[in-house]
JSON list of C-alpha atoms in Angstrom, two decimals:
[
{"chain": "A", "resi": 28, "resn": "MET", "atom": "CA", "xyz": [114.77, 116.91, 76.54]},
{"chain": "A", "resi": 29, "resn": "PRO", "atom": "CA", "xyz": [112.79, 117.78, 79.67]},
{"chain": "A", "resi": 30, "resn": "TRP", "atom": "CA", "xyz": [109.39, 117.32, 78.13]},
{"chain": "A", "resi": 31, "resn": "GLN", "atom": "CA", "xyz": [110.01, 113.78, 77.03]},
{"chain": "A", "resi": 32, "resn": "LYS", "atom": "CA", "xyz": [108.33, 111.23, 79.21]},
{"chain": "A", "resi": 33, "resn": "LYS", "atom": "CA", "xyz": [110.59, 109.53, 81.69]},
{"chain": "A", "resi": 34, "resn": "PRO", "atom": "CA", "xyz": [110.01, 106.06, 83.03]},
{"chain": "A", "resi": 35, "resn": "PHE", "atom": "CA", "xyz": [108.69, 105.90, 86.58]},
{"chain": "A", "resi": 36, "resn": "SER", "atom": "CA", "xyz": [112.07, 104.99, 88.02]},
{"chain": "A", "resi": 37, "resn": "GLN", "atom": "CA", "xyz": [113.49, 108.28, 86.79]},
{"chain": "A", "resi": 38, "resn": "HIS", "atom": "CA", "xyz": [110.70, 110.50, 88.04]},
{"chain": "A", "resi": 39, "resn": "VAL", "atom": "CA", "xyz": [111.65, 113.22, 90.48]},
{"chain": "A", "resi": 40, "resn": "ARG", "atom": "CA", "xyz": [110.06, 112.56, 93.84]},
{"chain": "A", "resi": 41, "resn": "LYS", "atom": "CA", "xyz": [109.05, 115.77, 95.48]},
{"chain": "A", "resi": 42, "resn": "LEU", "atom": "CA", "xyz": [108.53, 115.78, 99.18]},
{"chain": "A", "resi": 43, "resn": "GLN", "atom": "CA", "xyz": [106.16, 118.22, 100.86]},
{"chain": "A", "resi": 44, "resn": "ALA", "atom": "CA", "xyz": [107.96, 120.96, 102.72]},
{"chain": "A", "resi": 45, "resn": "SER", "atom": "CA", "xyz": [106.12, 119.97, 105.87]},
{"chain": "A", "resi": 46, "resn": "ILE", "atom": "CA", "xyz": [107.70, 116.51, 105.99]},
{"chain": "A", "resi": 47, "resn": "THR", "atom": "CA", "xyz": [111.19, 116.60, 107.51]},
{"chain": "A", "resi": 48, "resn": "PRO", "atom": "CA", "xyz": [113.05, 113.87, 109.41]},
{"chain": "A", "resi": 49, "resn": "GLY", "atom": "CA", "xyz": [111.48, 113.64, 112.81]},
{"chain": "A", "resi": 50, "resn": "THR", "atom": "CA", "xyz": [107.98, 114.68, 111.79]},
{"chain": "A", "resi": 51, "resn": "ILE", "atom": "CA", "xyz": [105.10, 112.69, 113.20]},
{"chain": "A", "resi": 52, "resn": "LEU", "atom": "CA", "xyz": [102.88, 111.29, 110.47]},
{"chain": "A", "resi": 53, "resn": "ILE", "atom": "CA", "xyz": [99.61, 109.40, 110.36]},
{"chain": "A", "resi": 54, "resn": "ILE", "atom": "CA", "xyz": [99.52, 106.49, 107.95]},
{"chain": "A", "resi": 55, "resn": "LEU", "atom": "CA", "xyz": [96.26, 106.38, 106.00]},
{"chain": "A", "resi": 56, "resn": "PRO", "atom": "CA", "xyz": [95.90, 103.20, 103.95]},
{"chain": "A", "resi": 57, "resn": "GLY", "atom": "CA", "xyz": [96.96, 99.65, 104.50]},
{"chain": "A", "resi": 58, "resn": "ARG", "atom": "CA", "xyz": [97.43, 97.42, 107.48]},
{"chain": "A", "resi": 59, "resn": "TYR", "atom": "CA", "xyz": [98.76, 100.17, 109.70]},
{"chain": "A", "resi": 60, "resn": "ARG", "atom": "CA", "xyz": [96.07, 102.72, 108.95]},
{"chain": "A", "resi": 61, "resn": "GLY", "atom": "CA", "xyz": [95.55, 105.34, 111.60]},
{"chain": "A", "resi": 62, "resn": "LYS", "atom": "CA", "xyz": [98.89, 104.63, 113.24]},
{"chain": "A", "resi": 63, "resn": "ARG", "atom": "CA", "xyz": [101.09, 107.53, 114.20]},
{"chain": "A", "resi": 64, "resn": "VAL", "atom": "CA", "xyz": [104.71, 107.17, 113.18]},
{"chain": "A", "resi": 65, "resn": "VAL", "atom": "CA", "xyz": [107.96, 109.09, 113.11]},
{"chain": "A", "resi": 66, "resn": "PHE", "atom": "CA", "xyz": [109.36, 109.97, 109.70]},
{"chain": "A", "resi": 67, "resn": "LEU", "atom": "CA", "xyz": [112.99, 108.90, 109.35]},
{"chain": "A", "resi": 68, "resn": "LYS", "atom": "CA", "xyz": [114.07, 109.43, 105.80]},
{"chain": "A", "resi": 69, "resn": "GLN", "atom": "CA", "xyz": [112.81, 109.58, 102.25]},
{"chain": "A", "resi": 70, "resn": "LEU", "atom": "CA", "xyz": [113.53, 106.57, 100.08]},
{"chain": "A", "resi": 71, "resn": "SER", "atom": "CA", "xyz": [114.35, 106.93, 96.42]},
{"chain": "A", "resi": 72, "resn": "SER", "atom": "CA", "xyz": [111.06, 105.47, 95.28]},
{"chain": "A", "resi": 73, "resn": "GLY", "atom": "CA", "xyz": [109.04, 108.09, 97.12]},
{"chain": "A", "resi": 74, "resn": "LEU", "atom": "CA", "xyz": [106.85, 105.37, 98.53]},
{"chain": "A", "resi": 75, "resn": "LEU", "atom": "CA", "xyz": [104.02, 106.36, 100.82]},
{"chain": "A", "resi": 76, "resn": "LEU", "atom": "CA", "xyz": [104.52, 110.12, 100.59]},
{"chain": "A", "resi": 77, "resn": "LYS", "atom": "CA", "xyz": [101.03, 110.82, 99.33]},
{"chain": "A", "resi": 78, "resn": "PHE", "atom": "CA", "xyz": [99.39, 108.45, 101.73]},
{"chain": "A", "resi": 79, "resn": "VAL", "atom": "CA", "xyz": [100.14, 110.12, 105.05]},
{"chain": "A", "resi": 80, "resn": "ILE", "atom": "CA", "xyz": [98.91, 113.13, 106.97]},
{"chain": "A", "resi": 81, "resn": "THR", "atom": "CA", "xyz": [101.58, 115.36, 108.45]},
{"chain": "A", "resi": 82, "resn": "ILE", "atom": "CA", "xyz": [101.27, 116.61, 111.99]},
{"chain": "A", "resi": 83, "resn": "SER", "atom": "CA", "xyz": [103.05, 119.73, 113.08]},
{"chain": "A", "resi": 84, "resn": "THR", "atom": "CA", "xyz": [104.76, 117.89, 115.94]},
{"chain": "A", "resi": 85, "resn": "LYS", "atom": "CA", "xyz": [108.39, 117.10, 115.27]},
{"chain": "A", "resi": 86, "resn": "ILE", "atom": "CA", "xyz": [111.06, 115.41, 117.30]},
{"chain": "A", "resi": 87, "resn": "ASP", "atom": "CA", "xyz": [114.73, 116.12, 116.92]},
{"chain": "A", "resi": 88, "resn": "ILE", "atom": "CA", "xyz": [116.39, 113.11, 115.34]},
{"chain": "A", "resi": 89, "resn": "SER", "atom": "CA", "xyz": [119.39, 114.84, 113.83]},
{"chain": "A", "resi": 90, "resn": "SER", "atom": "CA", "xyz": [121.73, 112.67, 115.85]},
{"chain": "A", "resi": 91, "resn": "VAL", "atom": "CA", "xyz": [119.99, 109.41, 114.95]},
{"chain": "A", "resi": 92, "resn": "LYS", "atom": "CA", "xyz": [121.99, 107.24, 112.58]},
{"chain": "A", "resi": 93, "resn": "ILE", "atom": "CA", "xyz": [119.83, 105.34, 110.17]},
{"chain": "A", "resi": 94, "resn": "PRO", "atom": "CA", "xyz": [121.45, 102.30, 108.60]},
{"chain": "A", "resi": 95, "resn": "ILE", "atom": "CA", "xyz": [122.51, 103.03, 105.03]},
{"chain": "A", "resi": 96, "resn": "HIS", "atom": "CA", "xyz": [121.05, 99.85, 103.69]},
{"chain": "A", "resi": 97, "resn": "PHE", "atom": "CA", "xyz": [117.50, 101.01, 104.48]},
{"chain": "A", "resi": 98, "resn": "THR", "atom": "CA", "xyz": [116.52, 101.31, 100.82]},
{"chain": "A", "resi": 99, "resn": "ASP", "atom": "CA", "xyz": [113.55, 100.25, 98.76]},
{"chain": "A", "resi": 100, "resn": "ALA", "atom": "CA", "xyz": [115.17, 96.91, 97.98]},
{"chain": "A", "resi": 101, "resn": "TYR", "atom": "CA", "xyz": [115.52, 96.17, 101.71]},
{"chain": "A", "resi": 102, "resn": "PHE", "atom": "CA", "xyz": [111.84, 96.80, 102.32]},
{"chain": "A", "resi": 103, "resn": "LYS", "atom": "CA", "xyz": [110.49, 95.10, 99.24]},
{"chain": "A", "resi": 104, "resn": "LYS", "atom": "CA", "xyz": [108.23, 92.13, 99.96]},
{"chain": "A", "resi": 105, "resn": "LYS", "atom": "CA", "xyz": [110.10, 88.89, 99.44]},
{"chain": "A", "resi": 106, "resn": "LYS", "atom": "CA", "xyz": [108.46, 86.40, 97.12]},
{"chain": "A", "resi": 107, "resn": "LEU", "atom": "CA", "xyz": [108.73, 82.94, 98.58]},
{"chain": "A", "resi": 108, "resn": "PRO", "atom": "CA", "xyz": [109.58, 80.25, 96.06]},
{"chain": "A", "resi": 109, "resn": "LYS", "atom": "CA", "xyz": [106.76, 77.81, 95.61]},
{"chain": "A", "resi": 110, "resn": "PRO", "atom": "CA", "xyz": [107.77, 74.28, 96.50]},
{"chain": "A", "resi": 111, "resn": "LYS", "atom": "CA", "xyz": [108.55, 72.26, 93.41]},
{"chain": "A", "resi": 112, "resn": "HIS", "atom": "CA", "xyz": [106.79, 68.95, 93.37]},
{"chain": "A", "resi": 113, "resn": "GLN", "atom": "CA", "xyz": [109.09, 66.04, 93.01]},
{"chain": "A", "resi": 114, "resn": "GLU", "atom": "CA", "xyz": [108.23, 62.44, 92.32]},
{"chain": "A", "resi": 115, "resn": "GLY", "atom": "CA", "xyz": [106.50, 60.75, 95.18]},
{"chain": "A", "resi": 116, "resn": "GLU", "atom": "CA", "xyz": [106.45, 63.90, 97.27]},
{"chain": "A", "resi": 117, "resn": "ILE", "atom": "CA", "xyz": [103.41, 65.65, 95.96]},
{"chain": "A", "resi": 118, "resn": "PHE", "atom": "CA", "xyz": [101.73, 66.06, 99.31]},
{"chain": "A", "resi": 119, "resn": "ASP", "atom": "CA", "xyz": [104.81, 66.28, 101.44]},
{"chain": "A", "resi": 120, "resn": "THR", "atom": "CA", "xyz": [106.44, 69.48, 100.31]},
{"chain": "A", "resi": 121, "resn": "GLU", "atom": "CA", "xyz": [105.81, 72.18, 102.83]},
{"chain": "A", "resi": 122, "resn": "LYS", "atom": "CA", "xyz": [105.10, 75.77, 102.03]},
{"chain": "A", "resi": 123, "resn": "GLU", "atom": "CA", "xyz": [107.79, 78.17, 103.00]},
{"chain": "A", "resi": 124, "resn": "LYS", "atom": "CA", "xyz": [106.65, 80.62, 105.56]},
{"chain": "A", "resi": 125, "resn": "TYR", "atom": "CA", "xyz": [107.84, 84.16, 105.77]},
{"chain": "A", "resi": 126, "resn": "GLU", "atom": "CA", "xyz": [110.32, 84.42, 108.58]},
{"chain": "A", "resi": 127, "resn": "ILE", "atom": "CA", "xyz": [111.74, 87.60, 109.94]},
{"chain": "A", "resi": 128, "resn": "THR", "atom": "CA", "xyz": [115.46, 87.48, 109.36]},
{"chain": "A", "resi": 129, "resn": "GLU", "atom": "CA", "xyz": [117.90, 88.13, 112.14]},
{"chain": "A", "resi": 130, "resn": "GLN", "atom": "CA", "xyz": [119.27, 91.08, 110.23]},
{"chain": "A", "resi": 131, "resn": "ARG", "atom": "CA", "xyz": [115.88, 92.78, 110.26]},
{"chain": "A", "resi": 132, "resn": "LYS", "atom": "CA", "xyz": [115.46, 92.25, 113.98]},
{"chain": "A", "resi": 133, "resn": "PHE", "atom": "CA", "xyz": [118.93, 93.65, 114.61]},
{"chain": "A", "resi": 134, "resn": "ASN", "atom": "CA", "xyz": [118.28, 96.71, 112.45]},
{"chain": "A", "resi": 135, "resn": "GLN", "atom": "CA", "xyz": [114.91, 97.31, 114.05]},
{"chain": "A", "resi": 136, "resn": "LYS", "atom": "CA", "xyz": [116.41, 97.24, 117.52]},
{"chain": "A", "resi": 137, "resn": "ALA", "atom": "CA", "xyz": [119.28, 99.49, 116.48]},
{"chain": "A", "resi": 138, "resn": "VAL", "atom": "CA", "xyz": [116.93, 102.17, 115.23]},
{"chain": "A", "resi": 139, "resn": "ASP", "atom": "CA", "xyz": [114.47, 101.79, 118.11]},
{"chain": "A", "resi": 140, "resn": "LEU", "atom": "CA", "xyz": [117.20, 102.22, 120.71]},
{"chain": "A", "resi": 141, "resn": "GLN", "atom": "CA", "xyz": [118.14, 105.53, 119.19]},
{"chain": "A", "resi": 142, "resn": "ILE", "atom": "CA", "xyz": [114.65, 106.90, 118.69]},
{"chain": "A", "resi": 143, "resn": "LEU", "atom": "CA", "xyz": [112.86, 105.81, 121.86]},
{"chain": "A", "resi": 144, "resn": "PRO", "atom": "CA", "xyz": [114.83, 108.14, 124.15]},
{"chain": "A", "resi": 145, "resn": "LYS", "atom": "CA", "xyz": [114.00, 111.04, 121.85]},
{"chain": "A", "resi": 146, "resn": "ILE", "atom": "CA", "xyz": [110.31, 110.21, 122.08]},
{"chain": "A", "resi": 147, "resn": "LYS", "atom": "CA", "xyz": [110.37, 109.88, 125.85]},
{"chain": "A", "resi": 148, "resn": "VAL", "atom": "CA", "xyz": [111.80, 113.37, 126.18]},
{"chain": "A", "resi": 149, "resn": "VAL", "atom": "CA", "xyz": [108.63, 114.96, 124.81]},
{"chain": "A", "resi": 150, "resn": "PRO", "atom": "CA", "xyz": [105.82, 114.76, 127.38]},
{"chain": "A", "resi": 151, "resn": "GLN", "atom": "CA", "xyz": [102.89, 112.50, 126.43]},
{"chain": "A", "resi": 152, "resn": "LEU", "atom": "CA", "xyz": [104.35, 111.75, 123.02]},
{"chain": "A", "resi": 153, "resn": "GLN", "atom": "CA", "xyz": [104.77, 108.06, 123.69]},
{"chain": "A", "resi": 154, "resn": "GLY", "atom": "CA", "xyz": [101.09, 107.67, 124.55]},
{"chain": "A", "resi": 155, "resn": "TYR", "atom": "CA", "xyz": [100.16, 109.78, 121.56]},
{"chain": "A", "resi": 156, "resn": "LEU", "atom": "CA", "xyz": [102.14, 107.57, 119.22]},
{"chain": "A", "resi": 157, "resn": "HIS", "atom": "CA", "xyz": [100.41, 104.57, 120.75]},
{"chain": "A", "resi": 158, "resn": "SER", "atom": "CA", "xyz": [96.97, 105.90, 119.94]},
{"chain": "A", "resi": 159, "resn": "VAL", "atom": "CA", "xyz": [95.20, 105.49, 116.64]},
{"chain": "A", "resi": 160, "resn": "PHE", "atom": "CA", "xyz": [93.74, 108.26, 114.53]},
{"chain": "A", "resi": 161, "resn": "SER", "atom": "CA", "xyz": [90.13, 108.06, 113.45]},
{"chain": "A", "resi": 162, "resn": "HIS", "atom": "CA", "xyz": [87.33, 110.35, 112.38]},
{"chain": "A", "resi": 163, "resn": "LYS", "atom": "CA", "xyz": [85.11, 109.95, 115.42]},
{"chain": "B", "resi": 1, "resn": "MET", "atom": "CA", "xyz": [85.43, 104.27, 119.48]},
{"chain": "B", "resi": 2, "resn": "SER", "atom": "CA", "xyz": [85.18, 103.54, 115.80]},
{"chain": "B", "resi": 3, "resn": "GLU", "atom": "CA", "xyz": [88.22, 103.43, 113.56]},
{"chain": "B", "resi": 4, "resn": "ARG", "atom": "CA", "xyz": [86.80, 105.24, 110.60]},
{"chain": "B", "resi": 5, "resn": "LEU", "atom": "CA", "xyz": [89.44, 106.87, 108.42]},
{"chain": "B", "resi": 6, "resn": "TRP", "atom": "CA", "xyz": [87.16, 107.93, 105.62]},
{"chain": "B", "resi": 7, "resn": "SER", "atom": "CA", "xyz": [84.56, 110.66, 105.17]},
{"chain": "B", "resi": 8, "resn": "LYS", "atom": "CA", "xyz": [80.94, 109.81, 104.65]},
{"chain": "B", "resi": 9, "resn": "ALA", "atom": "CA", "xyz": [79.40, 110.72, 101.33]},
{"chain": "B", "resi": 10, "resn": "ILE", "atom": "CA", "xyz": [76.20, 109.99, 99.47]},
{"chain": "B", "resi": 11, "resn": "PHE", "atom": "CA", "xyz": [75.91, 109.07, 95.83]},
{"chain": "B", "resi": 12, "resn": "VAL", "atom": "CA", "xyz": [73.39, 111.67, 94.70]},
{"chain": "B", "resi": 13, "resn": "GLY", "atom": "CA", "xyz": [73.13, 110.69, 91.06]},
{"chain": "B", "resi": 14, "resn": "TYR", "atom": "CA", "xyz": [74.91, 110.72, 87.76]},
{"chain": "B", "resi": 15, "resn": "GLU", "atom": "CA", "xyz": [76.17, 113.67, 85.79]},
{"chain": "B", "resi": 16, "resn": "TRP", "atom": "CA", "xyz": [73.54, 115.37, 83.65]},
{"chain": "B", "resi": 17, "resn": "ASP", "atom": "CA", "xyz": [73.62, 117.57, 80.65]},
{"chain": "B", "resi": 18, "resn": "LEU", "atom": "CA", "xyz": [70.44, 119.43, 79.77]},
{"chain": "B", "resi": 19, "resn": "TRP", "atom": "CA", "xyz": [68.35, 116.44, 78.72]},
{"chain": "B", "resi": 20, "resn": "SER", "atom": "CA", "xyz": [70.26, 113.29, 79.39]},
{"chain": "B", "resi": 21, "resn": "GLN", "atom": "CA", "xyz": [72.26, 111.55, 82.03]},
{"chain": "B", "resi": 22, "resn": "ARG", "atom": "CA", "xyz": [75.91, 110.55, 81.68]},
{"chain": "B", "resi": 23, "resn": "GLU", "atom": "CA", "xyz": [76.58, 107.53, 83.82]},
{"chain": "B", "resi": 24, "resn": "HIS", "atom": "CA", "xyz": [80.35, 107.64, 83.53]},
{"chain": "B", "resi": 25, "resn": "MET", "atom": "CA", "xyz": [80.56, 110.44, 86.10]},
{"chain": "B", "resi": 26, "resn": "ALA", "atom": "CA", "xyz": [78.93, 110.40, 89.50]},
{"chain": "B", "resi": 27, "resn": "LEU", "atom": "CA", "xyz": [77.88, 113.19, 91.81]},
{"chain": "B", "resi": 28, "resn": "LEU", "atom": "CA", "xyz": [78.70, 112.90, 95.47]},
{"chain": "B", "resi": 29, "resn": "LYS", "atom": "CA", "xyz": [77.62, 114.93, 98.46]},
{"chain": "B", "resi": 30, "resn": "ILE", "atom": "CA", "xyz": [80.25, 114.71, 101.17]},
{"chain": "B", "resi": 31, "resn": "GLU", "atom": "CA", "xyz": [79.29, 115.09, 104.80]},
{"chain": "B", "resi": 32, "resn": "GLY", "atom": "CA", "xyz": [80.90, 118.08, 106.43]},
{"chain": "B", "resi": 33, "resn": "VAL", "atom": "CA", "xyz": [81.70, 119.87, 103.18]},
{"chain": "B", "resi": 34, "resn": "PHE", "atom": "CA", "xyz": [79.68, 123.08, 103.08]},
{"chain": "B", "resi": 35, "resn": "ALA", "atom": "CA", "xyz": [81.97, 125.53, 101.34]},
{"chain": "B", "resi": 36, "resn": "PRO", "atom": "CA", "xyz": [84.08, 125.59, 98.19]},
{"chain": "B", "resi": 37, "resn": "ASP", "atom": "CA", "xyz": [87.34, 125.26, 100.15]},
{"chain": "B", "resi": 38, "resn": "GLY", "atom": "CA", "xyz": [86.00, 122.00, 101.45]},
{"chain": "B", "resi": 39, "resn": "THR", "atom": "CA", "xyz": [85.70, 120.64, 97.93]},
{"chain": "B", "resi": 40, "resn": "GLU", "atom": "CA", "xyz": [89.18, 121.93, 97.14]},
{"chain": "B", "resi": 41, "resn": "PHE", "atom": "CA", "xyz": [90.53, 119.78, 99.92]},
{"chain": "B", "resi": 42, "resn": "CYS", "atom": "CA", "xyz": [88.72, 116.75, 98.53]},
{"chain": "B", "resi": 43, "resn": "LEU", "atom": "CA", "xyz": [89.93, 116.99, 94.94]},
{"chain": "B", "resi": 44, "resn": "GLY", "atom": "CA", "xyz": [91.95, 113.99, 93.85]},
{"chain": "B", "resi": 45, "resn": "LYS", "atom": "CA", "xyz": [90.98, 111.90, 96.85]},
{"chain": "B", "resi": 46, "resn": "ARG", "atom": "CA", "xyz": [90.05, 108.31, 96.31]},
{"chain": "B", "resi": 47, "resn": "CYS", "atom": "CA", "xyz": [86.49, 107.15, 96.80]},
{"chain": "B", "resi": 48, "resn": "ALA", "atom": "CA", "xyz": [85.13, 103.68, 97.30]},
{"chain": "B", "resi": 49, "resn": "TYR", "atom": "CA", "xyz": [81.76, 102.08, 96.94]},
{"chain": "B", "resi": 50, "resn": "VAL", "atom": "CA", "xyz": [81.89, 99.11, 99.27]},
{"chain": "B", "resi": 51, "resn": "TYR", "atom": "CA", "xyz": [79.36, 96.33, 99.01]},
{"chain": "B", "resi": 52, "resn": "LYS", "atom": "CA", "xyz": [78.83, 92.73, 99.96]},
{"chain": "B", "resi": 53, "resn": "VAL", "atom": "CA", "xyz": [77.96, 89.83, 97.74]},
{"chain": "B", "resi": 54, "resn": "LYS", "atom": "CA", "xyz": [77.10, 86.18, 98.25]},
{"chain": "B", "resi": 55, "resn": "ASP", "atom": "CA", "xyz": [80.38, 84.71, 96.95]},
{"chain": "B", "resi": 56, "resn": "ASN", "atom": "CA", "xyz": [83.79, 85.02, 98.50]},
{"chain": "B", "resi": 57, "resn": "LYS", "atom": "CA", "xyz": [86.44, 86.81, 96.57]},
{"chain": "B", "resi": 58, "resn": "VAL", "atom": "CA", "xyz": [90.15, 87.28, 97.14]},
{"chain": "B", "resi": 59, "resn": "THR", "atom": "CA", "xyz": [90.99, 90.31, 99.22]},
{"chain": "B", "resi": 60, "resn": "PRO", "atom": "CA", "xyz": [94.46, 91.82, 99.04]},
{"chain": "B", "resi": 61, "resn": "GLY", "atom": "CA", "xyz": [96.06, 91.52, 102.44]},
{"chain": "B", "resi": 62, "resn": "GLY", "atom": "CA", "xyz": [93.39, 89.29, 103.93]},
{"chain": "B", "resi": 63, "resn": "LYS", "atom": "CA", "xyz": [91.35, 86.16, 103.63]},
{"chain": "B", "resi": 64, "resn": "PRO", "atom": "CA", "xyz": [88.84, 85.94, 100.80]},
{"chain": "B", "resi": 65, "resn": "ASN", "atom": "CA", "xyz": [85.63, 87.54, 101.97]},
{"chain": "B", "resi": 66, "resn": "LYS", "atom": "CA", "xyz": [82.35, 88.78, 100.63]},
{"chain": "B", "resi": 67, "resn": "THR", "atom": "CA", "xyz": [83.26, 92.46, 100.52]},
{"chain": "B", "resi": 68, "resn": "ARG", "atom": "CA", "xyz": [83.87, 94.09, 97.16]},
{"chain": "B", "resi": 69, "resn": "VAL", "atom": "CA", "xyz": [84.86, 97.60, 96.15]},
{"chain": "B", "resi": 70, "resn": "ILE", "atom": "CA", "xyz": [84.47, 99.90, 93.20]},
{"chain": "B", "resi": 71, "resn": "TRP", "atom": "CA", "xyz": [87.22, 102.51, 93.37]},
{"chain": "B", "resi": 72, "resn": "GLY", "atom": "CA", "xyz": [86.91, 106.05, 92.08]},
{"chain": "B", "resi": 73, "resn": "LYS", "atom": "CA", "xyz": [88.56, 109.43, 92.24]},
{"chain": "B", "resi": 74, "resn": "ILE", "atom": "CA", "xyz": [87.17, 112.89, 92.91]},
{"chain": "B", "resi": 75, "resn": "THR", "atom": "CA", "xyz": [87.78, 114.90, 89.77]},
{"chain": "B", "resi": 76, "resn": "CYS", "atom": "CA", "xyz": [86.19, 118.30, 90.23]},
{"chain": "B", "resi": 77, "resn": "ALA", "atom": "CA", "xyz": [83.70, 120.36, 92.19]},
{"chain": "B", "resi": 78, "resn": "HIS", "atom": "CA", "xyz": [80.10, 120.67, 91.15]},
{"chain": "B", "resi": 79, "resn": "GLY", "atom": "CA", "xyz": [78.26, 123.95, 91.33]},
{"chain": "B", "resi": 80, "resn": "THR", "atom": "CA", "xyz": [77.47, 126.09, 94.30]},
{"chain": "B", "resi": 81, "resn": "ILE", "atom": "CA", "xyz": [75.69, 123.36, 96.27]},
{"chain": "B", "resi": 82, "resn": "VAL", "atom": "CA", "xyz": [79.16, 122.05, 97.00]},
{"chain": "B", "resi": 83, "resn": "MET", "atom": "CA", "xyz": [78.92, 118.61, 95.55]},
{"chain": "B", "resi": 84, "resn": "VAL", "atom": "CA", "xyz": [81.67, 116.79, 93.82]},
{"chain": "B", "resi": 85, "resn": "HIS", "atom": "CA", "xyz": [82.23, 114.88, 90.55]},
{"chain": "B", "resi": 86, "resn": "VAL", "atom": "CA", "xyz": [83.68, 111.43, 90.87]},
{"chain": "B", "resi": 87, "resn": "LYS", "atom": "CA", "xyz": [84.90, 109.09, 88.17]},
{"chain": "B", "resi": 88, "resn": "PHE", "atom": "CA", "xyz": [84.68, 105.46, 89.15]},
{"chain": "B", "resi": 89, "resn": "GLN", "atom": "CA", "xyz": [86.65, 102.69, 87.49]},
{"chain": "B", "resi": 90, "resn": "ARG", "atom": "CA", "xyz": [83.40, 101.01, 86.67]},
{"chain": "B", "resi": 91, "resn": "ASN", "atom": "CA", "xyz": [80.17, 102.99, 86.55]},
{"chain": "B", "resi": 92, "resn": "LEU", "atom": "CA", "xyz": [78.16, 102.80, 89.72]},
{"chain": "B", "resi": 93, "resn": "PRO", "atom": "CA", "xyz": [74.93, 100.80, 89.59]},
{"chain": "B", "resi": 94, "resn": "ALA", "atom": "CA", "xyz": [71.84, 103.00, 89.73]},
{"chain": "B", "resi": 95, "resn": "LYS", "atom": "CA", "xyz": [70.41, 101.26, 92.77]},
{"chain": "B", "resi": 96, "resn": "VAL", "atom": "CA", "xyz": [73.19, 102.83, 94.83]},
{"chain": "B", "resi": 97, "resn": "ILE", "atom": "CA", "xyz": [71.67, 106.31, 94.47]},
{"chain": "B", "resi": 98, "resn": "GLY", "atom": "CA", "xyz": [71.14, 107.68, 97.95]},
{"chain": "B", "resi": 99, "resn": "LEU", "atom": "CA", "xyz": [73.53, 105.19, 99.50]},
{"chain": "B", "resi": 100, "resn": "ARG", "atom": "CA", "xyz": [76.87, 105.48, 101.25]},
{"chain": "B", "resi": 101, "resn": "ILE", "atom": "CA", "xyz": [80.17, 106.06, 99.45]},
{"chain": "B", "resi": 102, "resn": "ARG", "atom": "CA", "xyz": [83.43, 106.36, 101.34]},
{"chain": "B", "resi": 103, "resn": "VAL", "atom": "CA", "xyz": [85.78, 109.23, 100.64]},
{"chain": "B", "resi": 104, "resn": "MET", "atom": "CA", "xyz": [89.29, 108.32, 101.70]},
{"chain": "B", "resi": 105, "resn": "MET", "atom": "CA", "xyz": [91.79, 110.82, 103.03]},
{"chain": "B", "resi": 106, "resn": "TYR", "atom": "CA", "xyz": [94.51, 109.81, 100.56]},
{"chain": "B", "resi": 107, "resn": "PRO", "atom": "CA", "xyz": [96.26, 110.91, 98.32]},
{"chain": "B", "resi": 108, "resn": "SER", "atom": "CA", "xyz": [96.83, 113.56, 100.90]},
{"chain": "B", "resi": 109, "resn": "GLY", "atom": "CA", "xyz": [98.50, 116.88, 100.34]},
{"chain": "B", "resi": 110, "resn": "ILE", "atom": "CA", "xyz": [98.87, 117.98, 103.97]}
]
């Protein structure tokens, strides 16, 4: 029945009509606030959609192939296992640090190589994407 | 160049009925909002009262520091003077009246 409450994972994520692949967005909260980014695709969780400002500038990325395994699970923050203390080693166990996996670096480069030429085509867009948005 | 991504607002006071004050809702006057379509843009946006305290506290995404926040949300417009009702997660302390509240630009609908 449509009026029964669905769990969050089954909610329909609506995307604003103004956001299409290739749109430039400004990220509002978080570590990257004020940064201008290119929208690639919508993930099934609908993450971030309400936390960006859309700009009317778009670049054509119809020919850009985005790896299929870019899903929410790929981007989820990895919880590092806490070191288990064993006998006699209480002060020796080291904390695991977050390391960027080779797969991530490879994927990042693969996408960048496709998108950077598209950005360079538009005059001044590269500098614009470099700059940060702020109120003043 | 500053990196401000929030609008400036002032905590004007609490919500009133005819004779008494209701502290669970706050009234905010947002800088730059002079007309009703300005308040329409602001509805649903998050607000924050940011303050500093003596003790350090854990900050998400950073080292523990002395800054603390009370988060709130703009619920509806208030009257023709173009102010705005805000519901904070905890009621604002009265000594903040006349002081700065930040109005964030998210959740954004543009």
